[in-house]
mmCIF file of C-alpha atoms and ligand atoms in Angstrom:
data_model
loop_
_atom_site.group_PDB
_atom_site.id
_atom_site.type_symbol
_atom_site.label_atom_id
_atom_site.label_comp_id
_atom_site.label_asym_id
_atom_site.label_seq_id
_atom_site.Cartn_x
_atom_site.Cartn_y
_atom_site.Cartn_z
ATOM 1 C CA MET A 1 103.585 77.308 115.829
ATOM 2 C CA GLU A 2 105.081 77.554 112.107
ATOM 3 C CA LYS A 3 102.208 77.987 109.236
ATOM 4 C CA LEU A 4 102.663 75.704 106.314
ATOM 5 C CA TYR A 5 100.033 77.740 104.289
ATOM 6 C CA GLY A 6 102.468 80.014 101.883
ATOM 7 C CA LYS A 7 105.151 77.174 101.862
ATOM 8 C CA THR A 8 106.445 76.968 98.690
ATOM 9 C CA LEU A 9 107.307 73.135 96.839
ATOM 10 C CA ASN A 10 110.866 73.499 98.275
ATOM 11 C CA GLU A 11 109.989 74.678 101.374
ATOM 12 C CA LEU A 12 107.391 71.676 102.099
ATOM 13 C CA ILE A 13 110.156 69.599 100.721
ATOM 14 C CA ALA A 14 112.581 70.547 103.503
ATOM 15 C CA VAL A 15 109.735 70.329 106.150
ATOM 16 C CA THR A 16 108.968 66.651 105.272
ATOM 17 C CA LYS A 17 112.919 66.025 105.135
ATOM 18 C CA ARG A 18 113.319 67.132 108.668
ATOM 19 C CA ILE A 19 110.492 64.927 110.011
ATOM 20 C CA GLY A 20 111.504 62.101 108.427
ATOM 21 C CA LEU A 21 108.806 61.815 105.609
ATOM 22 C CA PRO A 22 109.159 60.461 102.136
ATOM 23 C CA GLY A 23 109.464 62.989 99.346
ATOM 24 C CA PHE A 24 106.428 62.404 97.410
ATOM 25 C CA ALA A 25 104.365 63.448 101.220
ATOM 26 C CA ALA A 26 105.821 67.292 100.054
ATOM 27 C CA LYS A 27 103.308 67.410 96.839
ATOM 28 C CA GLN A 28 100.905 65.543 98.693
ATOM 29 C CA ILE A 29 100.646 68.855 101.123
ATOM 30 C CA SER A 30 100.852 71.163 98.475
ATOM 31 C CA ASP A 31 97.950 69.749 97.099
ATOM 32 C CA TRP A 32 95.951 69.874 100.260
ATOM 33 C CA LEU A 33 97.177 73.263 101.141
ATOM 34 C CA TYR A 34 96.547 75.024 97.588
ATOM 35 C CA LYS A 35 94.601 72.717 95.327
ATOM 36 C CA LYS A 36 91.877 71.798 97.890
ATOM 37 C CA GLU A 37 89.592 73.528 100.403
ATOM 38 C CA ILE A 38 90.571 72.458 103.834
ATOM 39 C CA SER A 39 91.624 74.412 106.555
ATOM 40 C CA SER A 40 93.715 71.690 108.966
ATOM 41 C CA ILE A 41 95.826 69.293 109.076
ATOM 42 C CA GLU A 42 93.446 66.818 110.329
ATOM 43 C CA GLU A 43 91.650 66.670 106.916
ATOM 44 C CA MET A 44 94.868 66.056 104.996
ATOM 45 C CA THR A 45 93.317 62.238 104.889
ATOM 46 C CA ASN A 46 95.941 60.676 102.624
ATOM 47 C CA LEU A 47 98.532 61.018 104.821
ATOM 48 C CA SER A 48 98.509 58.357 107.873
ATOM 49 C CA LYS A 49 97.059 59.442 111.046
ATOM 50 C CA LYS A 50 100.658 59.210 112.720
ATOM 51 C CA THR A 51 102.173 61.573 109.655
ATOM 52 C CA ARG A 52 99.670 64.050 110.991
ATOM 53 C CA GLU A 53 100.260 63.700 114.506
ATOM 54 C CA LEU A 54 103.989 64.177 113.893
ATOM 55 C CA LEU A 55 103.154 67.746 110.822
ATOM 56 C CA SER A 56 101.260 68.798 114.159
ATOM 57 C CA THR A 57 103.842 68.835 116.693
ATOM 58 C CA ASP A 58 105.166 71.881 115.242
ATOM 59 C CA TYR A 59 103.332 72.969 112.266
ATOM 60 C CA GLU A 60 99.890 74.409 111.954
ATOM 61 C CA PHE A 61 97.631 74.987 108.134
ATOM 62 C CA GLY A 62 97.621 78.831 108.683
ATOM 63 C CA LEU A 63 94.396 80.153 107.530
ATOM 64 C CA ALA A 64 92.781 82.985 109.401
ATOM 65 C CA ALA A 65 89.530 84.893 108.309
ATOM 66 C CA PRO A 66 89.214 88.606 108.115
ATOM 67 C CA ILE A 67 88.207 90.246 110.963
ATOM 68 C CA LYS A 68 85.980 92.773 110.044
ATOM 69 C CA VAL A 69 84.451 93.718 106.307
ATOM 70 C CA SER A 70 82.907 96.892 105.004
ATOM 71 C CA GLU A 71 80.970 97.247 101.828
ATOM 72 C CA SER A 72 80.487 100.150 99.373
ATOM 73 C CA SER A 73 77.659 100.606 97.881
ATOM 74 C CA ASP A 74 79.042 99.751 94.574
ATOM 75 C CA GLY A 75 79.866 96.521 95.765
ATOM 76 C CA THR A 76 83.438 97.166 96.300
ATOM 77 C CA LYS A 77 84.007 95.197 100.106
ATOM 78 C CA LYS A 78 87.125 95.793 102.166
ATOM 79 C CA TYR A 79 88.570 93.487 104.973
ATOM 80 C CA LEU A 80 90.409 93.670 107.781
ATOM 81 C CA TYR A 81 93.578 90.919 108.461
ATOM 82 C CA LYS A 82 95.312 90.240 111.478
ATOM 83 C CA VAL A 83 99.125 90.150 110.922
ATOM 84 C CA LEU A 84 102.569 90.463 112.729
ATOM 85 C CA ASN A 85 100.399 89.619 116.211
ATOM 86 C CA ASP A 86 98.823 92.876 116.734
ATOM 87 C CA LYS A 87 98.833 94.901 113.445
ATOM 88 C CA TYR A 88 96.575 95.008 110.588
ATOM 89 C CA VAL A 89 96.485 95.015 106.762
ATOM 90 C CA GLU A 90 93.546 95.706 104.374
ATOM 91 C CA THR A 91 92.278 94.437 101.518
ATOM 92 C CA ALA A 92 90.307 95.358 98.543
ATOM 93 C CA TYR A 93 87.633 93.297 97.006
ATOM 94 C CA MET A 94 86.298 94.768 93.625
ATOM 95 C CA PRO A 95 83.794 92.667 91.365
ATOM 96 C CA ASP A 96 83.068 93.818 88.189
ATOM 97 C CA ASN A 97 80.620 91.801 85.778
ATOM 98 C CA GLU A 98 82.499 88.658 84.975
ATOM 99 C CA ARG A 99 85.309 89.808 86.477
ATOM 100 C CA ALA A 100 86.435 90.030 90.504
ATOM 101 C CA THR A 101 89.747 91.553 91.600
ATOM 102 C CA ILE A 102 91.678 91.269 94.661
ATOM 103 C CA CYS A 103 94.177 94.031 96.087
ATOM 104 C CA VAL A 104 96.469 92.709 98.619
ATOM 105 C CA SER A 105 98.826 94.676 101.133
ATOM 106 C CA SER A 106 102.303 93.754 101.264
ATOM 107 C CA GLN A 107 103.409 95.156 104.022
ATOM 108 C CA VAL A 108 102.015 96.932 107.353
ATOM 109 C CA GLY A 109 102.395 100.644 106.365
ATOM 110 C CA CYS A 110 104.679 102.086 104.208
ATOM 111 C CA LYS A 111 108.206 103.380 104.348
ATOM 112 C CA MET A 112 108.079 105.222 100.912
ATOM 113 C CA GLY A 113 106.270 108.593 101.953
ATOM 114 C CA CYS A 114 104.797 109.184 99.112
ATOM 115 C CA ILE A 115 102.909 112.930 99.719
ATOM 116 C CA PHE A 116 99.620 111.924 98.196
ATOM 117 C CA CYS A 117 99.002 108.272 100.515
ATOM 118 C CA MET A 118 97.079 107.556 103.628
ATOM 119 C CA THR A 119 99.142 104.454 103.907
ATOM 120 C CA GLY A 120 102.255 106.482 103.442
ATOM 121 C CA LYS A 121 101.330 109.075 106.563
ATOM 122 C CA GLN A 122 100.732 106.094 108.538
ATOM 123 C CA GLY A 123 104.976 105.356 108.035
ATOM 124 C CA TYR A 124 106.187 101.496 107.948
ATOM 125 C CA GLN A 125 105.309 99.144 110.913
ATOM 126 C CA GLY A 126 106.338 96.110 109.402
ATOM 127 C CA ASN A 127 106.910 92.996 106.352
ATOM 128 C CA ILE A 128 103.877 90.466 105.994
ATOM 129 C CA SER A 129 105.134 86.817 105.363
ATOM 130 C CA SER A 130 103.803 85.253 101.915
ATOM 131 C CA ASN A 131 101.322 83.350 104.348
ATOM 132 C CA GLU A 132 100.053 86.378 105.390
ATOM 133 C CA ILE A 133 100.110 87.784 101.882
ATOM 134 C CA LEU A 134 98.257 84.868 100.600
ATOM 135 C CA ASN A 135 95.712 84.276 103.367
ATOM 136 C CA GLN A 136 94.114 87.864 102.398
ATOM 137 C CA PHE A 137 92.963 85.876 98.902
ATOM 138 C CA ARG A 138 92.311 82.255 100.172
ATOM 139 C CA SER A 139 90.355 83.559 103.243
ATOM 140 C CA LEU A 140 88.533 85.563 101.405
ATOM 141 C CA PRO A 141 84.967 85.225 101.435
ATOM 142 C CA GLU A 142 84.737 85.554 97.854
ATOM 143 C CA PHE A 143 87.484 83.655 97.224
ATOM 144 C CA ARG A 144 86.479 81.253 94.551
ATOM 145 C CA SER A 145 84.875 84.103 92.469
ATOM 146 C CA LEU A 146 88.697 85.801 91.857
ATOM 147 C CA THR A 147 89.621 86.013 88.352
ATOM 148 C CA ASN A 148 92.776 89.058 89.013
ATOM 149 C CA MET A 149 94.623 90.013 91.828
ATOM 150 C CA VAL A 150 96.928 93.375 92.034
ATOM 151 C CA PHE A 151 99.693 94.202 94.633
ATOM 152 C CA MET A 152 98.261 97.652 95.289
ATOM 153 C CA GLY A 153 97.043 97.882 98.563
ATOM 154 C CA MET A 154 99.186 98.705 101.619
ATOM 155 C CA GLY A 155 103.152 98.784 101.193
ATOM 156 C CA GLU A 156 105.634 98.686 98.337
ATOM 157 C CA PRO A 157 105.950 95.111 97.036
ATOM 158 C CA LEU A 158 109.190 95.091 96.082
ATOM 159 C CA ASP A 159 110.325 96.800 99.488
ATOM 160 C CA ASN A 160 109.095 93.428 100.691
ATOM 161 C CA THR A 161 110.387 91.183 97.572
ATOM 162 C CA ALA A 162 111.262 88.278 98.904
ATOM 163 C CA GLU A 163 107.873 86.870 100.803
ATOM 164 C CA VAL A 164 105.797 88.669 97.128
ATOM 165 C CA LEU A 165 107.834 86.510 95.221
ATOM 166 C CA LYS A 166 106.888 83.509 97.210
ATOM 167 C CA SER A 167 103.263 84.054 97.024
ATOM 168 C CA LEU A 168 103.730 84.582 93.027
ATOM 169 C CA GLU A 169 105.639 81.457 92.727
ATOM 170 C CA ILE A 170 102.518 79.775 95.060
ATOM 171 C CA LEU A 171 99.862 81.369 92.633
ATOM 172 C CA THR A 172 101.236 80.593 89.184
ATOM 173 C CA ASN A 173 102.997 77.538 89.906
ATOM 174 C CA GLU A 174 100.850 74.084 89.000
ATOM 175 C CA TRP A 175 101.641 72.386 92.393
ATOM 176 C CA GLY A 176 100.162 75.888 93.691
ATOM 177 C CA TYR A 177 96.812 77.616 92.234
ATOM 178 C CA GLY A 178 98.047 77.525 88.792
ATOM 179 C CA TRP A 179 96.698 80.974 87.786
ATOM 180 C CA SER A 180 98.074 82.462 84.707
ATOM 181 C CA PRO A 181 100.766 85.247 85.562
ATOM 182 C CA THR A 182 98.564 87.591 83.380
ATOM 183 C CA ARG A 183 95.999 87.730 85.826
ATOM 184 C CA ILE A 184 98.591 88.866 88.101
ATOM 185 C CA THR A 185 99.851 92.874 88.403
ATOM 186 C CA VAL A 186 102.516 93.648 90.964
ATOM 187 C CA SER A 187 102.446 97.420 91.423
ATOM 188 C CA THR A 188 105.492 99.826 92.469
ATOM 189 C CA VAL A 189 107.168 103.273 93.466
ATOM 190 C CA GLY A 190 110.119 102.142 91.069
ATOM 191 C CA LEU A 191 112.699 100.191 93.247
ATOM 192 C CA ILE A 192 115.210 99.419 90.820
ATOM 193 C CA ALA A 193 117.093 95.984 92.399
ATOM 194 C CA GLY A 194 113.326 95.118 92.753
ATOM 195 C CA ILE A 195 111.753 95.791 89.374
ATOM 196 C CA LYS A 196 115.035 93.702 88.243
ATOM 197 C CA GLU A 197 114.528 90.562 90.186
ATOM 198 C CA TYR A 198 111.061 90.988 89.566
ATOM 199 C CA LEU A 199 111.486 90.802 85.927
ATOM 200 C CA GLU A 200 113.917 87.910 85.956
ATOM 201 C CA LYS A 201 111.843 85.455 88.494
ATOM 202 C CA THR A 202 107.958 86.120 87.103
ATOM 203 C CA ARG A 203 106.217 86.572 84.061
ATOM 204 C CA CYS A 204 103.506 88.808 85.833
ATOM 205 C CA ASN A 205 102.424 92.460 85.076
ATOM 206 C CA LEU A 206 104.341 95.384 86.259
ATOM 207 C CA ALA A 207 102.658 98.707 87.138
ATOM 208 C CA ILE A 208 104.963 101.567 88.174
ATOM 209 C CA SER A 209 103.555 105.015 90.062
ATOM 210 C CA LEU A 210 104.546 107.419 87.733
ATOM 211 C CA HIS A 211 102.726 110.944 88.609
ATOM 212 C CA SER A 212 105.095 113.040 87.000
ATOM 213 C CA PRO A 213 107.751 112.908 84.213
ATOM 214 C CA PHE A 214 109.659 115.785 85.426
ATOM 215 C CA ASP A 215 112.393 114.817 87.760
ATOM 216 C CA GLU A 216 112.364 117.674 90.429
ATOM 217 C CA GLU A 217 108.641 117.668 90.443
ATOM 218 C CA ARG A 218 108.184 113.921 91.128
ATOM 219 C CA LYS A 219 110.977 113.889 93.745
ATOM 220 C CA LYS A 220 107.972 116.359 95.741
ATOM 221 C CA LEU A 221 105.144 113.741 95.254
ATOM 222 C CA MET A 222 107.354 110.980 95.878
ATOM 223 C CA PRO A 223 110.761 110.770 97.912
ATOM 224 C CA ILE A 224 111.911 107.434 96.351
ATOM 225 C CA GLN A 225 112.418 109.427 93.158
ATOM 226 C CA ARG A 226 115.587 110.650 94.967
ATOM 227 C CA THR A 227 117.754 107.787 94.748
ATOM 228 C CA ASN A 228 115.737 105.345 92.366
ATOM 229 C CA THR A 229 114.621 107.794 89.077
ATOM 230 C CA VAL A 230 112.570 107.116 86.661
ATOM 231 C CA ALA A 231 114.918 107.396 84.001
ATOM 232 C CA GLU A 232 116.853 104.118 85.436
ATOM 233 C CA VAL A 233 113.566 102.937 85.694
ATOM 234 C CA LEU A 234 112.773 103.558 81.871
ATOM 235 C CA ASP A 235 116.216 102.162 81.410
ATOM 236 C CA VAL A 236 115.555 98.584 82.806
ATOM 237 C CA ILE A 237 112.105 98.276 81.087
ATOM 238 C CA ARG A 238 113.836 99.081 77.897
ATOM 239 C CA ASN A 239 116.774 96.648 78.061
ATOM 240 C CA PHE A 240 114.622 93.712 79.429
ATOM 241 C CA GLU A 241 112.987 91.311 76.811
ATOM 242 C CA ILE A 242 109.456 91.542 77.382
ATOM 243 C CA ASN A 243 107.451 88.743 76.675
ATOM 244 C CA SER A 244 104.168 90.179 74.355
ATOM 245 C CA GLN A 245 101.949 88.655 76.804
ATOM 246 C CA ARG A 246 103.092 90.725 79.962
ATOM 247 C CA LYS A 247 101.853 94.184 80.609
ATOM 248 C CA ILE A 248 103.210 97.228 81.175
ATOM 249 C CA SER A 249 102.015 100.443 83.062
ATOM 250 C CA PHE A 250 101.980 103.535 84.197
ATOM 251 C CA GLU A 251 99.855 104.426 86.802
ATOM 252 C CA TYR A 252 99.588 108.589 87.010
ATOM 253 C CA ILE A 253 97.241 110.284 89.974
ATOM 254 C CA LEU A 254 96.185 113.488 88.790
ATOM 255 C CA PHE A 255 97.034 116.796 90.596
ATOM 256 C CA LYS A 256 94.976 119.845 89.984
ATOM 257 C CA GLY A 257 97.385 122.281 88.682
ATOM 258 C CA VAL A 258 100.152 120.063 89.533
ATOM 259 C CA ASN A 259 100.750 117.639 86.676
ATOM 260 C CA ASP A 260 97.922 117.814 84.583
ATOM 261 C CA THR A 261 99.522 120.462 82.147
ATOM 262 C CA PRO A 262 100.122 120.285 78.183
ATOM 263 C CA ARG A 263 103.773 120.412 79.293
ATOM 264 C CA HIS A 264 103.428 117.241 81.629
ATOM 265 C CA ILE A 265 101.344 115.180 78.186
ATOM 266 C CA LYS A 266 104.708 116.268 75.901
ATOM 267 C CA GLU A 267 107.059 115.052 78.253
ATOM 268 C CA LEU A 268 105.272 111.804 79.400
ATOM 269 C CA ALA A 269 104.778 111.478 75.551
ATOM 270 C CA ARG A 270 108.531 112.023 75.253
ATOM 271 C CA ILE A 271 109.670 109.284 78.380
ATOM 272 C CA LEU A 272 107.248 106.578 76.868
ATOM 273 C CA ASN A 273 107.825 106.792 73.735
ATOM 274 C CA GLY A 274 109.391 103.422 72.150
ATOM 275 C CA ILE A 275 107.916 101.155 75.657
ATOM 276 C CA LYS A 276 104.771 99.027 74.802
ATOM 277 C CA CYS A 277 102.790 100.300 77.779
ATOM 278 C CA ARG A 278 99.364 101.931 79.385
ATOM 279 C CA ILE A 279 98.916 104.752 81.363
ATOM 280 C CA ASN A 280 96.299 104.467 83.848
ATOM 281 C CA ILE A 281 95.067 107.555 85.083
ATOM 282 C CA ILE A 282 93.592 107.718 88.697
ATOM 283 C CA ARG A 283 91.463 110.301 90.013
ATOM 284 C CA PHE A 284 92.602 111.376 93.331
ATOM 285 C CA HIS A 285 91.015 111.066 96.426
ATOM 286 C CA GLN A 286 91.424 113.762 99.072
ATOM 287 C CA ILE A 287 93.060 112.680 102.492
ATOM 288 C CA PRO A 288 92.910 114.513 105.433
ATOM 289 C CA GLY A 289 95.020 117.782 105.322
ATOM 290 C CA SER A 290 96.306 117.153 102.047
ATOM 291 C CA GLN A 291 97.295 120.925 99.470
ATOM 292 C CA PHE A 292 96.102 118.252 96.516
ATOM 293 C CA ILE A 293 92.688 118.302 94.659
ATOM 294 C CA SER A 294 91.878 116.482 91.893
ATOM 295 C CA PRO A 295 90.902 118.434 88.394
ATOM 296 C CA ASP A 296 87.083 118.233 86.823
ATOM 297 C CA LEU A 297 86.530 115.220 85.433
ATOM 298 C CA GLY A 298 86.458 117.405 81.938
ATOM 299 C CA THR A 299 90.326 117.957 82.343
ATOM 300 C CA THR A 300 90.719 114.309 83.464
ATOM 301 C CA ILE A 301 89.249 113.455 79.671
ATOM 302 C CA ASN A 302 91.201 115.554 77.872
ATOM 303 C CA PHE A 303 94.718 114.889 79.380
ATOM 304 C CA LYS A 304 94.038 110.996 78.631
ATOM 305 C CA GLU A 305 92.677 112.081 74.969
ATOM 306 C CA ALA A 306 95.871 114.251 74.579
ATOM 307 C CA LEU A 307 97.969 111.125 75.587
ATOM 308 C CA ASN A 308 95.998 108.803 73.268
ATOM 309 C CA ALA A 309 96.560 111.120 70.327
ATOM 310 C CA LYS A 310 100.315 110.896 70.701
ATOM 311 C CA GLY A 311 100.443 107.694 70.425
ATOM 312 C CA ILE A 312 100.233 106.896 74.451
ATOM 313 C CA LEU A 313 97.323 104.168 75.306
ATOM 314 C CA THR A 314 95.386 105.955 77.864
ATOM 315 C CA THR A 315 92.702 104.900 80.219
ATOM 316 C CA ILE A 316 90.804 106.365 83.164
ATOM 317 C CA ARG A 317 90.665 104.107 86.239
ATOM 318 C CA VAL A 318 87.269 103.832 87.562
ATOM 319 C CA SER A 319 87.389 104.555 91.283
ATOM 320 C CA ARG A 320 85.819 101.754 93.230
ATOM 321 C CA GLY A 321 85.326 101.894 97.072
ATOM 322 C CA LEU A 322 85.535 105.327 97.950
ATOM 323 C CA ASP A 323 82.450 105.919 100.968
ATOM 324 C CA ILE A 324 84.433 102.990 102.995
ATOM 325 C CA GLN A 325 87.711 104.459 102.628
ATOM 326 C CA ALA A 326 89.045 101.565 99.891
ATOM 327 C CA ALA A 327 89.824 103.298 96.798
ATOM 328 C CA CYS A 328 93.515 104.043 95.568
ATOM 329 C CA GLY A 329 96.017 105.715 98.539
ATOM 330 C CA LEU A 330 93.014 105.499 100.987
ATOM 331 C CA LEU A 331 93.540 102.642 103.115
ATOM 332 C CA SER A 332 95.126 102.724 106.598
ATOM 333 C CA THR A 333 94.797 100.663 109.802
ATOM 334 C CA LEU A 334 96.859 103.489 111.797
ATOM 335 C CA GLU A 335 93.167 103.351 113.910
ATOM 336 C CA GLN A 336 93.241 99.896 114.999
ATOM 337 C CA ASN A 337 97.084 99.634 115.310
ATOM 338 C CA LYS A 338 96.869 102.602 117.911
ATOM 339 C CA SER A 339 93.878 100.918 119.015
ATOM 340 C CA ALA A 340 94.906 97.275 119.618
HETATM 341 S S1 SF4 B 401 101.623 105.274 97.203
HETATM 342 FE FE1 SF4 B 401 101.974 102.899 97.617
HETATM 343 S S2 SF4 B 401 104.642 103.397 97.750
HETATM 344 FE FE2 SF4 B 401 103.681 105.440 98.104
HETATM 345 S S3 SF4 B 401 103.348 105.701 100.077
HETATM 346 FE FE3 SF4 B 401 101.434 104.954 99.621
HETATM 347 S S4 SF4 B 401 101.208 102.759 99.796
HETATM 348 FE FE4 SF4 B 401 103.657 103.732 99.935
#
């Protein structure tokens, strides 16, 4: 049965037309889906009983609770959701004083093959729908406390652009959740076509996984550099009028002896010169079979300070949920998929 939750207002208008309801019914339905906290068509009490029965013939509300949760000693929680009938994605919930961030997945596995990432090792198993993206948010037990959302879970969001853009439309429109776009960040390896479309169609923040400023070195870490280079990504950003509310950031995982040298600092400062942005340094979390290790904390702090001294605003991201494999690059549902 088709799910109503995750449909945009235009799609709901098409639904109401198809079953012969008046135009205003679509707005009533979107209010029930995104503004009120019900979970069945039966509870949409300003629609007549006959209308609800008609809707229920072909459609269901479409929420699904997570099937498993792991909790970290730092308060981070990792939820497992079933998607695409027999597959799974993971979602991280990270409370931090008055902020509470949800990290959602946009695909099962990933095609991008970044060599330092568990999800990359899992390979690609499918795109999830806007229903399945937003269900990670709405069915989170801590849903009411959320203040921020990042698309940094499993998958490359801009390799599933249509469904990701639909979910952002629902999150940021007045008829939907009415969230400010500045509370949402989508992270990408740097798919040029997707970045252009994303910048044009949304006002949300953009994070780009950089990890090396050098072409040959980045190719070894991230195969995407062979076809979508950082130089091209930076050109797109330089040529796009970025409004002052929107934040552009670059993610940089430090690998000892690989991308943490003064040569890298100098080149990073050179290529990012003139772009209003921030670099987020992420400490590398060892994955099984990886040849990489993280530099010590002193080297990490020196790297950050050297970039700040060159005028590039740089911060170190605090690692969350390490003990439950919820930290950056550790999400994988390979085991669940195998045993499903
Ligand atoms: S880092 Fe992101 S884009 Fe790269 S393989 Fe992992 S999930 Fe995919």
